[in-house]
mmCIF file of C-alpha atoms and ligand atoms in Angstrom:
data_model
loop_
_atom_site.group_PDB
_atom_site.id
_atom_site.type_symbol
_atom_site.label_atom_id
_atom_site.label_comp_id
_atom_site.label_asym_id
_atom_site.label_seq_id
_atom_site.Cartn_x
_atom_site.Cartn_y
_atom_site.Cartn_z
ATOM 1 C CA MET A 728 81.158 113.607 90.249
ATOM 2 C CA LEU A 729 83.822 111.070 89.297
ATOM 3 C CA ALA A 730 83.236 109.266 92.591
ATOM 4 C CA VAL A 731 79.478 109.045 91.949
ATOM 5 C CA ALA A 732 80.080 107.750 88.410
ATOM 6 C CA THR A 733 82.470 105.041 89.636
ATOM 7 C CA LEU A 734 80.076 104.169 92.490
ATOM 8 C CA ILE A 735 77.298 103.501 89.968
ATOM 9 C CA GLY A 736 79.795 101.709 87.705
ATOM 10 C CA GLY A 737 80.687 99.454 90.631
ATOM 11 C CA LEU A 738 77.039 98.585 91.296
ATOM 12 C CA VAL A 739 76.600 97.663 87.616
ATOM 13 C CA LEU A 740 79.861 95.718 87.394
ATOM 14 C CA GLY A 741 79.324 93.859 90.694
ATOM 15 C CA PRO A 742 76.928 91.188 89.341
ATOM 16 C CA TRP A 743 79.382 90.417 86.514
ATOM 17 C CA LEU A 744 82.189 89.967 89.038
ATOM 18 C CA GLY A 745 79.816 87.619 90.875
ATOM 19 C CA ILE A 746 79.834 85.369 87.797
ATOM 20 C CA LEU A 747 83.570 84.842 88.300
ATOM 21 C CA VAL A 748 83.008 84.128 92.008
ATOM 22 C CA ASP A 749 80.413 81.505 91.005
ATOM 23 C CA ARG A 750 82.303 79.792 88.267
ATOM 24 C CA VAL A 751 86.090 79.980 88.480
ATOM 25 C CA VAL A 752 86.719 77.431 91.243
ATOM 26 C CA PRO A 753 84.276 74.746 89.987
ATOM 27 C CA ARG A 754 85.705 75.409 86.490
ATOM 28 C CA LEU A 755 82.346 76.123 84.898
ATOM 29 C CA ARG A 756 81.980 77.757 81.511
ATOM 30 C CA LEU A 757 81.319 81.481 81.856
ATOM 31 C CA ALA A 758 77.713 82.441 81.124
ATOM 32 C CA ALA A 759 75.658 85.605 81.643
ATOM 33 C CA GLU A 760 73.745 84.407 84.703
ATOM 34 C CA HIS A 761 74.332 83.652 88.361
ATOM 35 C CA ARG A 762 74.027 80.229 89.915
ATOM 36 C CA CYS A 763 71.935 79.585 92.996
ATOM 37 C CA VAL A 764 74.091 79.437 96.148
ATOM 38 C CA GLY A 765 71.885 76.593 97.408
ATOM 39 C CA CYS A 766 71.201 74.214 94.522
ATOM 40 C CA ASP A 767 73.439 75.432 91.657
ATOM 41 C CA ALA A 768 70.467 76.077 89.346
ATOM 42 C CA GLY A 769 70.963 78.797 86.733
ATOM 43 C CA LEU A 770 69.135 82.003 87.712
ATOM 44 C CA GLY A 771 68.805 83.670 84.289
ATOM 45 C CA HIS A 772 69.766 87.160 83.124
ATOM 46 C CA ARG A 773 67.594 88.743 85.805
ATOM 47 C CA SER A 774 70.253 87.768 88.342
ATOM 48 C CA LEU A 775 72.565 90.367 86.743
ATOM 49 C CA VAL A 776 70.285 93.377 87.258
ATOM 50 C CA PRO A 777 72.092 95.750 89.654
ATOM 51 C CA VAL A 778 70.593 95.978 93.181
ATOM 52 C CA LEU A 779 67.296 94.243 92.234
ATOM 53 C CA SER A 780 69.150 90.913 91.976
ATOM 54 C CA TRP A 781 69.728 91.074 95.751
ATOM 55 C CA PHE A 782 66.048 90.424 96.351
ATOM 56 C CA GLY A 783 65.541 87.603 93.846
ATOM 57 C CA ARG A 784 64.947 84.000 94.861
ATOM 58 C CA CYS A 785 65.887 80.715 93.226
ATOM 59 C CA GLY A 786 62.954 79.242 91.242
ATOM 60 C CA GLN A 787 64.066 75.706 92.173
ATOM 61 C CA CYS A 788 64.842 75.801 95.886
ATOM 62 C CA GLY A 789 63.629 79.268 96.883
ATOM 63 C CA ARG A 790 66.946 80.382 98.360
ATOM 64 C CA SER A 791 67.847 84.048 98.330
ATOM 65 C CA PRO A 792 71.452 85.136 97.718
ATOM 66 C CA TRP A 793 71.435 86.729 101.209
ATOM 67 C CA LEU A 794 74.841 88.298 101.828
ATOM 68 C CA ARG A 795 76.718 87.350 98.694
ATOM 69 C CA TYR A 796 75.301 89.620 95.963
ATOM 70 C CA PRO A 797 74.964 92.772 98.060
ATOM 71 C CA GLY A 798 78.377 92.010 99.579
ATOM 72 C CA VAL A 799 80.165 91.832 96.230
ATOM 73 C CA ASP A 800 78.214 94.716 94.666
ATOM 74 C CA LEU A 801 78.550 97.116 97.613
ATOM 75 C CA ALA A 802 82.235 96.288 98.127
ATOM 76 C CA THR A 803 82.911 96.975 94.437
ATOM 77 C CA ALA A 804 80.912 100.218 94.424
ATOM 78 C CA GLY A 805 82.395 101.497 97.693
ATOM 79 C CA LEU A 806 85.972 100.692 96.671
ATOM 80 C CA PHE A 807 85.486 102.224 93.217
ATOM 81 C CA ALA A 808 84.272 105.489 94.762
ATOM 82 C CA ALA A 809 87.140 105.483 97.283
ATOM 83 C CA VAL A 810 89.721 104.812 94.534
ATOM 84 C CA ALA A 811 88.215 107.624 92.429
ATOM 85 C CA LEU A 812 88.475 110.025 95.402
ATOM 86 C CA ARG A 813 92.079 108.951 96.041
ATOM 87 C CA PHE A 814 93.409 109.158 92.474
ATOM 88 C CA GLY A 815 91.058 111.548 90.677
ATOM 89 C CA PRO A 816 91.170 111.678 86.864
ATOM 90 C CA THR A 817 94.809 110.531 86.630
ATOM 91 C CA TRP A 818 96.489 107.739 84.676
ATOM 92 C CA LYS A 819 96.627 105.525 87.779
ATOM 93 C CA LEU A 820 92.838 105.542 88.244
ATOM 94 C CA GLY A 821 92.140 102.754 85.721
ATOM 95 C CA PRO A 822 94.732 100.296 87.045
ATOM 96 C CA TYR A 823 93.607 100.776 90.674
ATOM 97 C CA LEU A 824 89.918 100.342 89.753
ATOM 98 C CA ALA A 825 90.908 97.077 88.062
ATOM 99 C CA VAL A 826 92.931 95.995 91.116
ATOM 100 C CA ALA A 827 89.963 96.752 93.386
ATOM 101 C CA ALA A 828 87.663 94.614 91.199
ATOM 102 C CA VAL A 829 90.161 91.727 91.151
ATOM 103 C CA LEU A 830 90.547 91.900 94.941
ATOM 104 C CA VAL A 831 86.775 91.819 95.494
ATOM 105 C CA VAL A 832 86.528 88.677 93.333
ATOM 106 C CA LEU A 833 89.502 86.963 95.003
ATOM 107 C CA SER A 834 88.313 87.856 98.520
ATOM 108 C CA ALA A 835 84.783 86.552 97.849
ATOM 109 C CA ILE A 836 86.162 83.298 96.409
ATOM 110 C CA ASP A 837 88.561 82.922 99.355
ATOM 111 C CA LEU A 838 85.740 83.479 101.877
ATOM 112 C CA GLU A 839 83.513 80.909 100.165
ATOM 113 C CA THR A 840 85.994 78.213 99.157
ATOM 114 C CA HIS A 841 89.219 78.994 101.107
ATOM 115 C CA LEU A 842 91.004 79.022 97.751
ATOM 116 C CA LEU A 843 92.757 81.690 95.718
ATOM 117 C CA PRO A 844 92.691 80.078 92.263
ATOM 118 C CA ASN A 845 95.807 80.215 90.058
ATOM 119 C CA LEU A 846 93.465 80.867 87.147
ATOM 120 C CA LEU A 847 93.025 84.395 88.589
ATOM 121 C CA THR A 848 96.174 85.106 90.624
ATOM 122 C CA TRP A 849 98.765 84.396 87.915
ATOM 123 C CA PRO A 850 97.050 86.447 85.168
ATOM 124 C CA ALA A 851 96.493 89.277 87.685
ATOM 125 C CA ILE A 852 100.208 89.331 88.568
ATOM 126 C CA GLY A 853 101.178 89.139 84.863
ATOM 127 C CA VAL A 854 98.828 91.893 83.721
ATOM 128 C CA GLY A 855 99.669 93.985 86.804
ATOM 129 C CA LEU A 856 103.410 93.801 86.099
ATOM 130 C CA PHE A 857 102.814 94.628 82.438
ATOM 131 C CA VAL A 858 100.661 97.659 83.278
ATOM 132 C CA VAL A 859 103.120 98.978 85.875
ATOM 133 C CA LEU A 860 106.056 98.487 83.468
ATOM 134 C CA VAL A 861 104.339 100.118 80.474
ATOM 135 C CA LEU A 862 102.759 103.038 82.350
ATOM 136 C CA SER A 863 105.886 103.780 84.389
ATOM 137 C CA GLY A 864 108.024 103.564 81.242
ATOM 138 C CA GLU A 865 105.634 105.725 79.248
ATOM 139 C CA LEU A 866 105.734 108.438 81.910
ATOM 140 C CA GLY A 867 109.450 108.138 82.601
ATOM 141 C CA ASP A 868 108.561 107.230 86.192
ATOM 142 C CA GLU A 869 111.564 105.063 86.974
ATOM 143 C CA THR A 870 111.260 105.451 90.758
ATOM 144 C CA GLY A 871 107.598 104.376 90.611
ATOM 145 C CA LEU A 872 108.606 101.192 88.822
ATOM 146 C CA LYS A 873 111.375 100.513 91.337
ATOM 147 C CA SER A 874 109.037 101.139 94.292
ATOM 148 C CA ALA A 875 106.443 98.754 92.808
ATOM 149 C CA LEU A 876 109.002 95.963 92.351
ATOM 150 C CA VAL A 877 110.434 96.500 95.846
ATOM 151 C CA GLY A 878 106.880 96.434 97.240
ATOM 152 C CA ALA A 879 106.085 93.168 95.430
ATOM 153 C CA ALA A 880 109.322 91.560 96.651
ATOM 154 C CA ALA A 881 108.831 92.738 100.249
ATOM 155 C CA PHE A 882 105.139 91.835 100.560
ATOM 156 C CA GLY A 883 105.500 88.534 98.685
ATOM 157 C CA GLY A 884 108.731 87.716 100.522
ATOM 158 C CA PHE A 885 107.272 88.281 103.980
ATOM 159 C CA ILE A 886 104.150 86.216 103.317
ATOM 160 C CA GLY A 887 106.313 83.615 101.539
ATOM 161 C CA VAL A 888 108.424 83.161 104.682
ATOM 162 C CA THR A 889 105.270 83.065 106.825
ATOM 163 C CA HIS A 890 103.926 80.332 104.525
ATOM 164 C CA LEU A 891 107.115 78.287 104.978
ATOM 165 C CA VAL A 892 106.996 78.652 108.773
ATOM 166 C CA TYR A 893 103.248 78.221 109.245
ATOM 167 C CA GLU A 894 101.847 76.381 106.258
ATOM 168 C CA ALA A 895 98.469 75.636 107.849
ATOM 169 C CA GLY A 896 97.698 79.322 108.334
ATOM 170 C CA MET A 897 99.114 80.839 105.163
ATOM 171 C CA GLY A 898 98.622 79.107 101.823
ATOM 172 C CA ARG A 899 100.508 79.382 98.557
ATOM 173 C CA GLY A 900 97.590 81.395 97.163
ATOM 174 C CA ASP A 901 98.225 84.007 99.852
ATOM 175 C CA VAL A 902 101.847 84.312 98.672
ATOM 176 C CA LYS A 903 100.780 84.954 95.063
ATOM 177 C CA LEU A 904 98.132 87.420 96.214
ATOM 178 C CA SER A 905 100.793 89.228 98.257
ATOM 179 C CA VAL A 906 103.058 89.694 95.229
ATOM 180 C CA LEU A 907 100.135 91.404 93.470
ATOM 181 C CA LEU A 908 99.305 93.500 96.551
ATOM 182 C CA GLY A 909 102.932 94.536 97.074
ATOM 183 C CA LEU A 910 103.228 95.642 93.455
ATOM 184 C CA PHE A 911 100.313 98.061 93.752
ATOM 185 C CA VAL A 912 101.079 99.178 97.315
ATOM 186 C CA GLY A 913 104.643 99.997 96.234
ATOM 187 C CA TRP A 914 103.503 101.794 93.093
ATOM 188 C CA VAL A 915 101.908 104.649 95.056
ATOM 189 C CA ALA A 916 105.104 105.273 97.035
ATOM 190 C CA PRO A 917 107.480 108.040 95.933
ATOM 191 C CA ASP A 918 110.603 105.950 96.612
ATOM 192 C CA THR A 919 111.688 102.473 97.699
ATOM 193 C CA ILE A 920 111.873 103.396 101.399
ATOM 194 C CA GLY A 921 108.290 104.690 101.154
ATOM 195 C CA ALA A 922 107.290 101.414 99.456
ATOM 196 C CA LEU A 923 108.763 99.394 102.331
ATOM 197 C CA ARG A 924 106.975 101.575 104.887
ATOM 198 C CA LEU A 925 103.637 101.143 103.107
ATOM 199 C CA VAL A 926 104.107 97.358 102.866
ATOM 200 C CA PHE A 927 104.839 97.292 106.599
ATOM 201 C CA TYR A 928 101.657 99.260 107.349
ATOM 202 C CA ALA A 929 99.582 97.004 105.067
ATOM 203 C CA LEU A 930 100.901 93.858 106.781
ATOM 204 C CA PHE A 931 100.282 95.421 110.194
ATOM 205 C CA VAL A 932 96.660 96.237 109.324
ATOM 206 C CA ALA A 933 96.140 92.788 107.757
ATOM 207 C CA PHE A 934 97.503 90.851 110.743
ATOM 208 C CA LEU A 935 95.745 93.056 113.286
ATOM 209 C CA GLY A 936 92.414 92.942 111.433
ATOM 210 C CA GLY A 937 92.718 89.249 110.525
ATOM 211 C CA GLY A 938 93.639 88.397 114.116
ATOM 212 C CA VAL A 939 90.744 90.305 115.670
ATOM 213 C CA VAL A 940 88.203 88.870 113.207
ATOM 214 C CA GLY A 941 89.655 85.372 113.655
ATOM 215 C CA LEU A 942 89.422 85.576 117.453
ATOM 216 C CA ALA A 943 85.853 86.899 117.328
ATOM 217 C CA TYR A 944 84.900 84.157 114.890
ATOM 218 C CA ASN A 945 86.380 81.462 117.114
ATOM 219 C CA ARG A 946 84.541 82.847 120.130
ATOM 220 C CA ILE A 947 81.264 82.632 118.264
ATOM 221 C CA ARG A 948 81.863 79.228 116.682
ATOM 222 C CA ARG A 949 83.786 77.830 119.678
ATOM 223 C CA ARG A 950 86.354 76.234 117.452
ATOM 224 C CA GLY A 951 89.919 75.555 118.491
ATOM 225 C CA ARG A 952 91.657 77.335 115.645
ATOM 226 C CA ALA A 953 91.013 79.881 112.980
ATOM 227 C CA GLU A 954 89.351 78.549 109.895
ATOM 228 C CA ILE A 955 88.751 81.839 108.219
ATOM 229 C CA PRO A 956 90.883 82.581 105.152
ATOM 230 C CA PHE A 957 93.581 85.248 105.404
ATOM 231 C CA GLY A 958 93.399 86.520 101.798
ATOM 232 C CA PRO A 959 90.628 89.073 102.435
ATOM 233 C CA ALA A 960 92.545 90.521 105.412
ATOM 234 C CA LEU A 961 95.675 90.947 103.266
ATOM 235 C CA ALA A 962 93.642 92.559 100.481
ATOM 236 C CA ALA A 963 91.879 94.891 102.929
ATOM 237 C CA GLY A 964 95.176 95.937 104.539
ATOM 238 C CA ALA A 965 96.717 96.700 101.149
ATOM 239 C CA LEU A 966 93.688 98.634 99.884
ATOM 240 C CA LEU A 967 93.412 100.708 103.062
ATOM 241 C CA VAL A 968 97.079 101.634 102.851
ATOM 242 C CA VAL A 969 96.811 102.549 99.142
ATOM 243 C CA LEU A 970 93.789 104.760 99.896
ATOM 244 C CA ALA A 971 95.515 106.413 102.876
ATOM 245 C CA SER A 972 99.021 106.434 101.396
ATOM 246 C CA ASN A 973 99.375 110.220 101.137
ATOM 247 C CA PRO A 974 98.746 110.993 104.818
ATOM 248 C CA LEU A 975 100.721 107.868 105.795
ATOM 249 C CA LEU A 976 103.769 109.109 103.919
ATOM 250 C CA GLY A 977 103.223 112.680 105.065
ATOM 251 C CA SER A 978 102.659 114.129 101.581
ATOM 252 C CA ALA A 979 99.880 116.540 100.750
ATOM 253 C CA SER A 980 98.626 115.383 97.362
HETATM 254 ZN ZN1 ZN B 1147 68.358 77.022 94.249
#
């Protein structure tokens, strides 16, 4: 029931997340309409109708949104339902729904522009830290707080070092994203050792998945080196590990 409600919520919220994907990088004023992916024309409020907006066309150039709108909307809806199944009606449900929405927006922007804008990453880290601090404090969950901070340091630290060694492949945006990811990967762990294990799994999934997709992409495009952004792979690795954290850590609930 909760999963169905969040699934529908995700489909409704998706178009609004798409506004951020449209407008944050070109620094456009936020408005309640999408912009055409072809000619930048405003598409009106109709472009925010869930599901139906996928089939609309631009009045100016006739382009359809093709993959973008269904991609963002279905990713949001699917992740929302998965997060609801993982956490149930608990106090961590809200924060992880918010994290999922933020990661969909950042991944879509990274895929389209190869950027992870500071305008989103810094506030996400700030709000994330605040939420983890307040909720952990409120519930007397000192180990949860410690695990989250250890996760953020480990994830951010590893990607930070990778950035220093291999700057072309791993940008500064990836480092900031990783601090956010580590915070919320660590927060589901029961202790700091568990947090480190989960961060390791998330990195493993991200590098494996990112590597396979990168190789396949290069085969198809016949380019010398990977030009796909790594942010979405990191986000996917972290989300998968959060969703599967109980079996991964060998706990039942
Ligand atoms: Zn157009």
